[in-house]
Structure formats: C-alpha cells, structure tokens
Amino acid sequence: MNYTLHQLQIFLKITQLKSITKASEALFLSQPAVSIQLKKFQDQFSIPLTEVVGRQLYVTDFGKEIAEAAEKILNEVQAINYKTLAFKGQIAGRLKISVVSTGKYVMPYFLSDFTNQNRGVDLVMDVTNKTSVIKSLENNKVDFSLVSVVPDQLNLNKVELMENKLYLVGGTKEKFNRRVAKKKIFETYPMLYREEGSATRNAMEAYIASHHIATPKRMELTSNEALKQAVIAGIGYSIMPIIGIKNELKNGDLQIIPFEDLPIVTTWHLVWHKSKNLSPTAQAYLEFIQAEKDRIIKESFDWYQDY
C-alpha cells in the first residue's frame, strides 16, 4: 500500500458527494485530476471501492469501510496540525456551527474577525432549517447554533445577539400607502411560505392564526432566496425577516407593507447544550462573542435600527 493523504482526501470527498464532478468542485481540482487520483487509489485494492450503474456512482460496502478509515486518518492528521499550532500559542481547531437559513445573513459578521485573527481555526458552518439545527444540537454534532427561537425541549445555554424583525413584504408593482393595510391583501393575493420546519414559516403561521386571517391562496418555497425572488417577481406576498432583504429594499425591488402588530420581533441567540464540553477553540470563540458582540452589532447592523 502506497496511498497518499491527498488520495484519501479525494476518495473521502467522492464518497460523501457520490460524484466525481461535485468532488472536484468542492476540492477546487479539475475533474480529470480527481479521476486519475481515484484510479491510482483503486489500483492499490483488489476489491472495487466504487461502481457506476447507469450514470450514477455508487460506493461499495468495502469502499464505505475504507472511507470511514480515511476519515479517521485525516482527522488524526488534522489534530496533529492543531496541536502544533496550539503548542506555538495559537488558537487552533475546528469550530462547528449550525445556522437556521435566515441566519446566514447574520452569523458571518459574528465570525469574520475571530477567524481572521485566528488562522488556525477551521470553520464548518451548516446552513439549514430549524428542525435540522435542533437535531444537530441533540446529536452533539456542533459546538454552537444560531436560532431566532430557542427550542425549549433542550437544556441550552445562550448568548443574546440581536433582534430579528419580520415584516409583511411585497414587490413594488403595486403601491401601498402608509396606512395599515387591510386583511384583504392576505385573502386576495397568494401568500408565500417557507418549507415545513422553518422558523420563519412557524412565525408567519402563528401570526396569521392569532389574527384570524384567511389565506385561501398559499405557495411553498424551500429557500430564502427562492422566496425573495418570487416576491420580487410579484407572485405573492410573504412575512419575511428584514435582515435578508436590505439590498432589495434599498434598490426598490421590495417594499414593506404596514400591517397591524407587525413587525414580529424575535431575538437571535447563539446557543449550545449545557452538557457540552467546549473545546479550547469553542471556548475562545464564546469569550470573543461575549466581549465583542456589541461592537459587531454597531459596526455591521447600524442600518437595522431604522426599521
């Protein structure tokens, strides 16, 4: 056996993505280069690691076992690198964070200074819906999560970051005056929702139910960006977090429609399980957030106070 760490990395990425093309994109390599390294790696085994059926790549049972071993080896190598940096007095290690979809407009601003100051930190940030974020906390897969509604079924520590405001939003083809809009806007036009499990959808449904508003026309979209573009195009209206539509409001692509008891206001929290033993990297990040969050909010979200 004479395989390299580079080959292990490539093979592991192929097994994770089930695609040579996607693996090459993720590793910033050409597709031929990845194919060549996969062949060289395969040549060292008498049992197939992968197989192609039709045009789909599948990992064999043997390949899955090799992938598990490759991941352990690469993690150990990474641990050696972290220990070397730590011995030099640098903060080094992996920081894992799960973020609800809208949080992608918030979390990077609370990470950039920390990662820039600590080059030995490798960031893994999973942007997903609220249901998946909660599962990542339950299964101890992350150090921290960013949520706008703290799940009460888990025993969590939390740091309050900033407000999350949700307004009724529409395109600009039809104009509304500053008076509070009538309920007919919900009854006449399609209302656009995020998918099940989204905190934004839960907030929107709770608001509509509490105000006894009929919404006969409903559409569902599975991402913030798709929802935003649909509203801009005039397909319908939605209750959306303002944090993700700053540029569209500024450019006149979207408008906030006044409505009673809006905005809905929740709070962004950085949360972690109380039983979690934070790594030195995670502990350093927590101390950074506690010390710097007010400065970050003032510097990066000053515009937010106008809404």
Short mmCIF file of C-alpha atoms in Angstrom, two decimals:
data_model
loop_
_atom_site.label_atom_id
_atom_site.label_comp_id
_atom_site.label_asym_id
_atom_site.label_seq_id
_atom_site.Cartn_x
_atom_site.Cartn_y
_atom_site.Cartn_z
CA MET A 1 0.00 0.00 0.00
CA ASN A 2 1.39 3.37 -1.02
CA TYR A 3 -1.58 5.74 -1.00
CA THR A 4 -1.20 9.40 -0.09
CA LEU A 5 -3.14 11.71 2.20
CA HIS A 6 -4.21 13.60 -0.92
CA GLN A 7 -5.75 10.42 -2.34
CA LEU A 8 -7.53 9.72 0.94
CA GLN A 9 -8.97 13.24 0.92
CA ILE A 10 -10.18 12.89 -2.66
CA PHE A 11 -11.70 9.45 -2.10
CA LEU A 12 -13.48 10.59 1.07
CA LYS A 13 -14.97 13.60 -0.72
CA ILE A 14 -16.17 11.38 -3.59
CA THR A 15 -17.91 9.03 -1.14
CA GLN A 16 -19.55 11.97 0.61
CA LEU A 17 -20.84 13.63 -2.56
CA LYS A 18 -21.37 10.47 -4.68
CA SER A 19 -19.97 12.33 -7.66
CA ILE A 20 -16.54 12.91 -9.17
CA THR A 21 -17.71 16.19 -10.66
CA LYS A 22 -19.03 17.52 -7.36
CA ALA A 23 -15.93 16.31 -5.52
CA SER A 24 -13.67 18.13 -8.00
CA GLU A 25 -15.67 21.34 -7.50
CA ALA A 26 -15.55 21.02 -3.70
CA LEU A 27 -11.79 20.41 -3.74
CA PHE A 28 -11.07 23.06 -6.41
CA LEU A 29 -9.49 20.45 -8.67
CA SER A 30 -10.13 19.53 -12.28
CA GLN A 31 -12.35 16.53 -12.93
CA PRO A 32 -9.58 14.62 -14.78
CA ALA A 33 -7.21 15.16 -11.85
CA VAL A 34 -9.75 13.69 -9.42
CA SER A 35 -10.44 10.74 -11.74
CA ILE A 36 -6.72 9.98 -12.05
CA GLN A 37 -6.20 10.03 -8.28
CA LEU A 38 -9.26 7.82 -7.75
CA LYS A 39 -7.87 5.28 -10.24
CA LYS A 40 -4.42 5.31 -8.56
CA PHE A 41 -6.11 4.79 -5.19
CA GLN A 42 -8.31 1.98 -6.55
CA ASP A 43 -5.31 0.22 -8.13
CA GLN A 44 -3.98 -0.49 -4.63
CA PHE A 45 -7.01 -2.62 -3.76
CA SER A 46 -8.15 -5.87 -5.35
CA ILE A 47 -11.76 -5.17 -4.31
CA PRO A 48 -13.79 -2.40 -6.02
CA LEU A 49 -14.29 0.77 -3.99
CA THR A 50 -16.91 2.29 -6.28
CA GLU A 51 -19.10 1.23 -9.17
CA VAL A 52 -21.06 3.10 -11.81
CA VAL A 53 -24.59 1.95 -12.63
CA GLY A 54 -26.09 3.90 -15.50
CA ARG A 55 -24.51 7.29 -14.93
CA GLN A 56 -24.68 7.17 -11.13
CA LEU A 57 -21.63 6.48 -8.96
CA TYR A 58 -22.15 4.15 -6.00
CA VAL A 59 -19.78 3.31 -3.14
CA THR A 60 -19.41 -0.40 -2.46
CA ASP A 61 -19.62 -1.82 1.06
CA PHE A 62 -15.85 -2.24 1.04
CA GLY A 63 -15.49 1.33 -0.20
CA LYS A 64 -17.61 2.58 2.68
CA GLU A 65 -15.31 0.86 5.19
CA ILE A 66 -12.24 2.39 3.52
CA ALA A 67 -13.95 5.81 3.57
CA GLU A 68 -14.56 5.50 7.33
CA ALA A 69 -10.90 4.63 7.87
CA ALA A 70 -9.83 7.52 5.61
CA GLU A 71 -11.91 9.97 7.62
CA LYS A 72 -10.30 8.78 10.88
CA ILE A 73 -6.81 9.12 9.41
CA LEU A 74 -7.48 12.62 8.05
CA ASN A 75 -8.99 13.71 11.39
CA GLU A 76 -5.87 12.49 13.20
CA VAL A 77 -3.64 14.38 10.77
CA GLN A 78 -5.73 17.49 11.32
CA ALA A 79 -5.45 17.02 15.09
CA ILE A 80 -1.65 16.93 14.76
CA ASN A 81 -1.73 20.23 12.87
CA TYR A 82 -3.96 21.79 15.55
CA LYS A 83 -1.68 20.56 18.35
CA THR A 84 1.35 22.02 16.58
CA LEU A 85 -0.31 25.43 16.34
CA ALA A 86 -1.56 25.22 19.93
CA PHE A 87 2.00 24.44 21.09
CA LYS A 88 3.04 27.69 19.42
CA GLY A 89 0.42 29.53 21.49
CA GLN A 90 -2.12 29.94 18.71
CA ILE A 91 -5.85 29.18 18.87
CA ALA A 92 -6.32 26.22 16.55
CA GLY A 93 -9.03 23.66 15.94
CA ARG A 94 -12.34 23.11 14.24
CA LEU A 95 -15.35 25.30 15.06
CA LYS A 96 -18.67 23.72 14.07
CA ILE A 97 -21.79 25.87 13.87
CA SER A 98 -25.28 25.15 12.57
CA VAL A 99 -27.36 28.11 11.45
CA VAL A 100 -31.03 28.45 10.54
CA SER A 101 -31.47 29.60 6.95
CA THR A 102 -32.04 33.31 7.62
CA GLY A 103 -29.09 33.27 10.00
CA LYS A 104 -26.72 33.19 7.02
CA TYR A 105 -27.27 36.96 6.82
CA VAL A 106 -26.21 37.33 10.48
CA MET A 107 -23.66 34.72 11.52
CA PRO A 108 -20.76 35.63 9.15
CA TYR A 109 -20.47 39.06 10.77
CA PHE A 110 -20.01 37.41 14.17
CA LEU A 111 -17.33 35.09 12.78
CA SER A 112 -15.15 37.14 10.43
CA ASP A 113 -12.97 38.94 13.00
CA PHE A 114 -12.46 35.77 15.03
CA THR A 115 -11.41 33.63 12.07
CA ASN A 116 -9.21 36.40 10.65
CA GLN A 117 -7.44 36.80 13.98
CA ASN A 118 -7.01 33.04 14.43
CA ARG A 119 -5.83 31.48 11.18
CA GLY A 120 -5.51 28.08 12.81
CA VAL A 121 -9.29 27.81 13.21
CA ASP A 122 -11.17 25.77 10.60
CA LEU A 123 -14.82 26.80 10.35
CA VAL A 124 -17.59 24.36 9.46
CA MET A 125 -20.94 26.16 9.15
CA ASP A 126 -24.07 24.25 8.18
CA VAL A 127 -26.95 26.45 6.97
CA THR A 128 -30.23 24.57 7.19
CA ASN A 129 -33.75 24.76 8.62
CA LYS A 130 -34.72 24.91 12.28
CA THR A 131 -35.58 21.20 12.53
CA SER A 132 -32.12 20.15 11.33
CA VAL A 133 -30.42 22.71 13.57
CA ILE A 134 -32.16 21.24 16.63
CA LYS A 135 -31.11 17.72 15.59
CA SER A 136 -27.51 18.83 15.29
CA LEU A 137 -27.67 20.13 18.87
CA GLU A 138 -29.39 16.98 20.15
CA ASN A 139 -26.82 14.73 18.47
CA ASN A 140 -23.83 16.79 19.68
CA LYS A 141 -22.64 17.42 16.11
CA VAL A 142 -21.90 21.12 16.57
CA ASP A 143 -20.34 23.47 19.09
CA PHE A 144 -22.94 26.24 18.67
CA SER A 145 -26.13 27.00 16.81
CA LEU A 146 -27.74 30.28 15.77
CA VAL A 147 -31.52 30.37 16.21
CA SER A 148 -34.19 33.04 16.36
CA VAL A 149 -36.46 30.94 18.58
CA VAL A 150 -34.71 28.99 21.34
CA PRO A 151 -36.07 25.40 21.48
CA ASP A 152 -37.47 24.79 24.95
CA GLN A 153 -37.17 20.99 24.72
CA LEU A 154 -33.38 21.20 25.07
CA ASN A 155 -31.30 22.26 28.06
CA LEU A 156 -29.32 25.07 26.47
CA ASN A 157 -27.01 27.92 27.36
CA LYS A 158 -27.48 31.03 25.25
CA VAL A 159 -25.99 34.40 24.38
CA GLU A 160 -28.39 37.06 23.10
CA LEU A 161 -27.11 38.74 19.95
CA MET A 162 -29.66 41.00 18.23
CA GLU A 163 -33.31 41.39 17.26
CA ASN A 164 -34.88 39.56 14.34
CA LYS A 165 -37.72 41.57 12.77
CA LEU A 166 -40.26 40.12 10.34
CA TYR A 167 -42.45 42.35 8.17
CA LEU A 168 -45.14 41.85 5.53
CA VAL A 169 -43.24 42.30 2.28
CA GLY A 170 -44.23 42.59 -1.37
CA GLY A 171 -42.87 43.60 -4.75
CA THR A 172 -43.16 47.17 -5.96
CA LYS A 173 -45.53 46.70 -8.90
CA GLU A 174 -48.46 47.63 -6.68
CA LYS A 175 -48.15 50.60 -4.33
CA PHE A 176 -49.46 50.79 -0.79
CA ASN A 177 -49.78 53.95 1.26
CA ARG A 178 -48.56 54.31 4.81
CA ARG A 179 -51.91 53.39 6.30
CA VAL A 180 -52.22 49.93 7.78
CA ALA A 181 -53.15 47.51 5.00
CA LYS A 182 -56.45 45.63 5.12
CA LYS A 183 -56.78 41.90 5.65
CA LYS A 184 -57.88 41.56 2.03
CA ILE A 185 -54.22 41.53 0.99
CA PHE A 186 -53.98 38.08 2.60
CA GLU A 187 -57.30 36.99 1.16
CA THR A 188 -56.74 38.28 -2.39
CA TYR A 189 -53.10 37.56 -3.13
CA PRO A 190 -51.09 34.32 -2.83
CA MET A 191 -49.15 34.07 0.43
CA LEU A 192 -45.69 32.59 0.06
CA TYR A 193 -44.33 30.33 2.81
CA ARG A 194 -41.04 28.66 3.61
CA GLU A 195 -40.98 24.88 3.96
CA GLU A 196 -42.15 22.91 7.00
CA GLY A 197 -39.64 23.13 9.83
CA SER A 198 -38.64 26.71 9.07
CA ALA A 199 -38.76 29.16 12.00
CA THR A 200 -39.88 31.91 9.60
CA ARG A 201 -42.81 29.78 8.48
CA ASN A 202 -43.74 28.97 12.09
CA ALA A 203 -43.74 32.68 12.98
CA MET A 204 -45.83 33.55 9.92
CA GLU A 205 -48.40 30.82 10.59
CA ALA A 206 -48.67 31.77 14.26
CA TYR A 207 -49.26 35.43 13.36
CA ILE A 208 -51.94 34.61 10.77
CA ALA A 209 -53.70 32.22 13.14
CA SER A 210 -53.67 34.67 16.07
CA HIS A 211 -55.21 37.41 13.90
CA HIS A 212 -57.83 35.09 12.38
CA ILE A 213 -56.75 35.88 8.82
CA ALA A 214 -57.94 33.74 5.93
CA THR A 215 -55.27 32.79 3.36
CA PRO A 216 -57.01 30.80 0.61
CA LYS A 217 -54.04 31.01 -1.77
CA ARG A 218 -50.79 29.50 -0.45
CA MET A 219 -47.49 28.61 -2.08
CA GLU A 220 -44.41 26.97 -0.53
CA LEU A 221 -40.77 27.60 -1.43
CA THR A 222 -37.79 25.82 0.08
CA SER A 223 -35.20 28.58 0.37
CA ASN A 224 -34.95 32.24 1.39
CA GLU A 225 -33.55 33.19 -1.99
CA ALA A 226 -36.35 31.47 -3.93
CA LEU A 227 -38.94 33.11 -1.70
CA LYS A 228 -37.34 36.54 -2.13
CA GLN A 229 -37.22 36.26 -5.92
CA ALA A 230 -40.84 35.10 -6.07
CA VAL A 231 -41.97 38.12 -4.05
CA ILE A 232 -39.91 40.49 -6.22
CA ALA A 233 -41.49 38.97 -9.34
CA GLY A 234 -44.95 39.70 -7.98
CA ILE A 235 -46.08 36.10 -7.49
CA GLY A 236 -47.33 36.89 -4.00
CA TYR A 237 -46.58 38.34 -0.57
CA SER A 238 -44.84 37.00 2.49
CA ILE A 239 -43.81 37.79 6.05
CA MET A 240 -40.03 37.88 5.87
CA PRO A 241 -37.06 38.72 8.11
CA ILE A 242 -35.80 42.14 7.15
CA ILE A 243 -32.21 41.05 7.76
CA GLY A 244 -32.18 39.23 4.42
CA ILE A 245 -33.72 41.92 2.21
CA LYS A 246 -31.62 45.00 2.96
CA ASN A 247 -30.35 45.45 -0.60
CA GLU A 248 -33.74 44.75 -2.19
CA LEU A 249 -35.38 47.43 -0.05
CA LYS A 250 -32.59 49.87 -0.84
CA ASN A 251 -32.83 49.16 -4.57
CA GLY A 252 -36.62 49.46 -4.62
CA ASP A 253 -37.24 45.83 -5.56
CA LEU A 254 -39.26 45.17 -2.40
CA GLN A 255 -41.45 47.22 -0.10
CA ILE A 256 -42.58 46.84 3.48
CA ILE A 257 -46.37 46.88 3.74
CA PRO A 258 -47.68 48.35 7.03
CA PHE A 259 -49.90 45.92 8.92
CA GLU A 260 -51.20 45.71 12.45
CA ASP A 261 -48.92 44.15 15.08
CA LEU A 262 -46.02 43.91 12.66
CA PRO A 263 -43.12 43.52 12.78
CA ILE A 264 -42.89 40.21 14.59
CA VAL A 265 -39.84 40.55 16.79
CA THR A 266 -37.74 37.63 17.99
CA THR A 267 -34.10 37.53 19.08
CA TRP A 268 -31.09 35.87 17.53
CA HIS A 269 -29.34 33.68 20.07
CA LEU A 270 -26.11 31.74 19.94
CA VAL A 271 -26.93 28.51 21.82
CA TRP A 272 -25.11 25.38 22.94
CA HIS A 273 -26.02 22.37 25.05
CA LYS A 274 -25.39 22.80 28.78
CA SER A 275 -23.76 19.38 28.97
CA LYS A 276 -21.41 20.23 26.08
CA ASN A 277 -17.71 20.22 26.95
CA LEU A 278 -16.49 23.09 24.83
CA SER A 279 -13.17 22.62 23.08
CA PRO A 280 -10.49 25.28 23.63
CA THR A 281 -11.39 26.71 20.21
CA ALA A 282 -15.11 26.84 21.02
CA GLN A 283 -14.40 28.37 24.44
CA ALA A 284 -12.20 31.02 22.82
CA TYR A 285 -14.98 31.85 20.36
CA LEU A 286 -17.54 32.13 23.15
CA GLU A 287 -15.31 34.57 25.02
CA PHE A 288 -14.83 36.54 21.80
CA ILE A 289 -18.60 36.81 21.24
CA GLN A 290 -19.29 37.89 24.80
CA ALA A 291 -16.65 40.61 24.57
CA GLU A 292 -17.23 41.84 21.01
CA LYS A 293 -20.92 41.34 20.13
CA ASP A 294 -21.97 44.94 20.90
CA ARG A 295 -19.19 46.32 18.72
CA ILE A 296 -20.07 43.97 15.86
CA ILE A 297 -23.74 44.92 16.01
CA LYS A 298 -22.91 48.64 15.99
CA GLU A 299 -20.46 48.33 13.09
CA SER A 300 -22.34 45.86 10.90
CA PHE A 301 -26.02 46.35 11.69
CA ASP A 302 -26.39 50.05 12.35
CA TRP A 303 -28.86 50.29 9.42
CA TYR A 304 -31.13 47.81 11.20
CA GLN A 305 -32.19 50.43 13.74
CA ASP A 306 -34.04 52.38 11.03
CA TYR A 307 -36.70 49.66 10.74
#
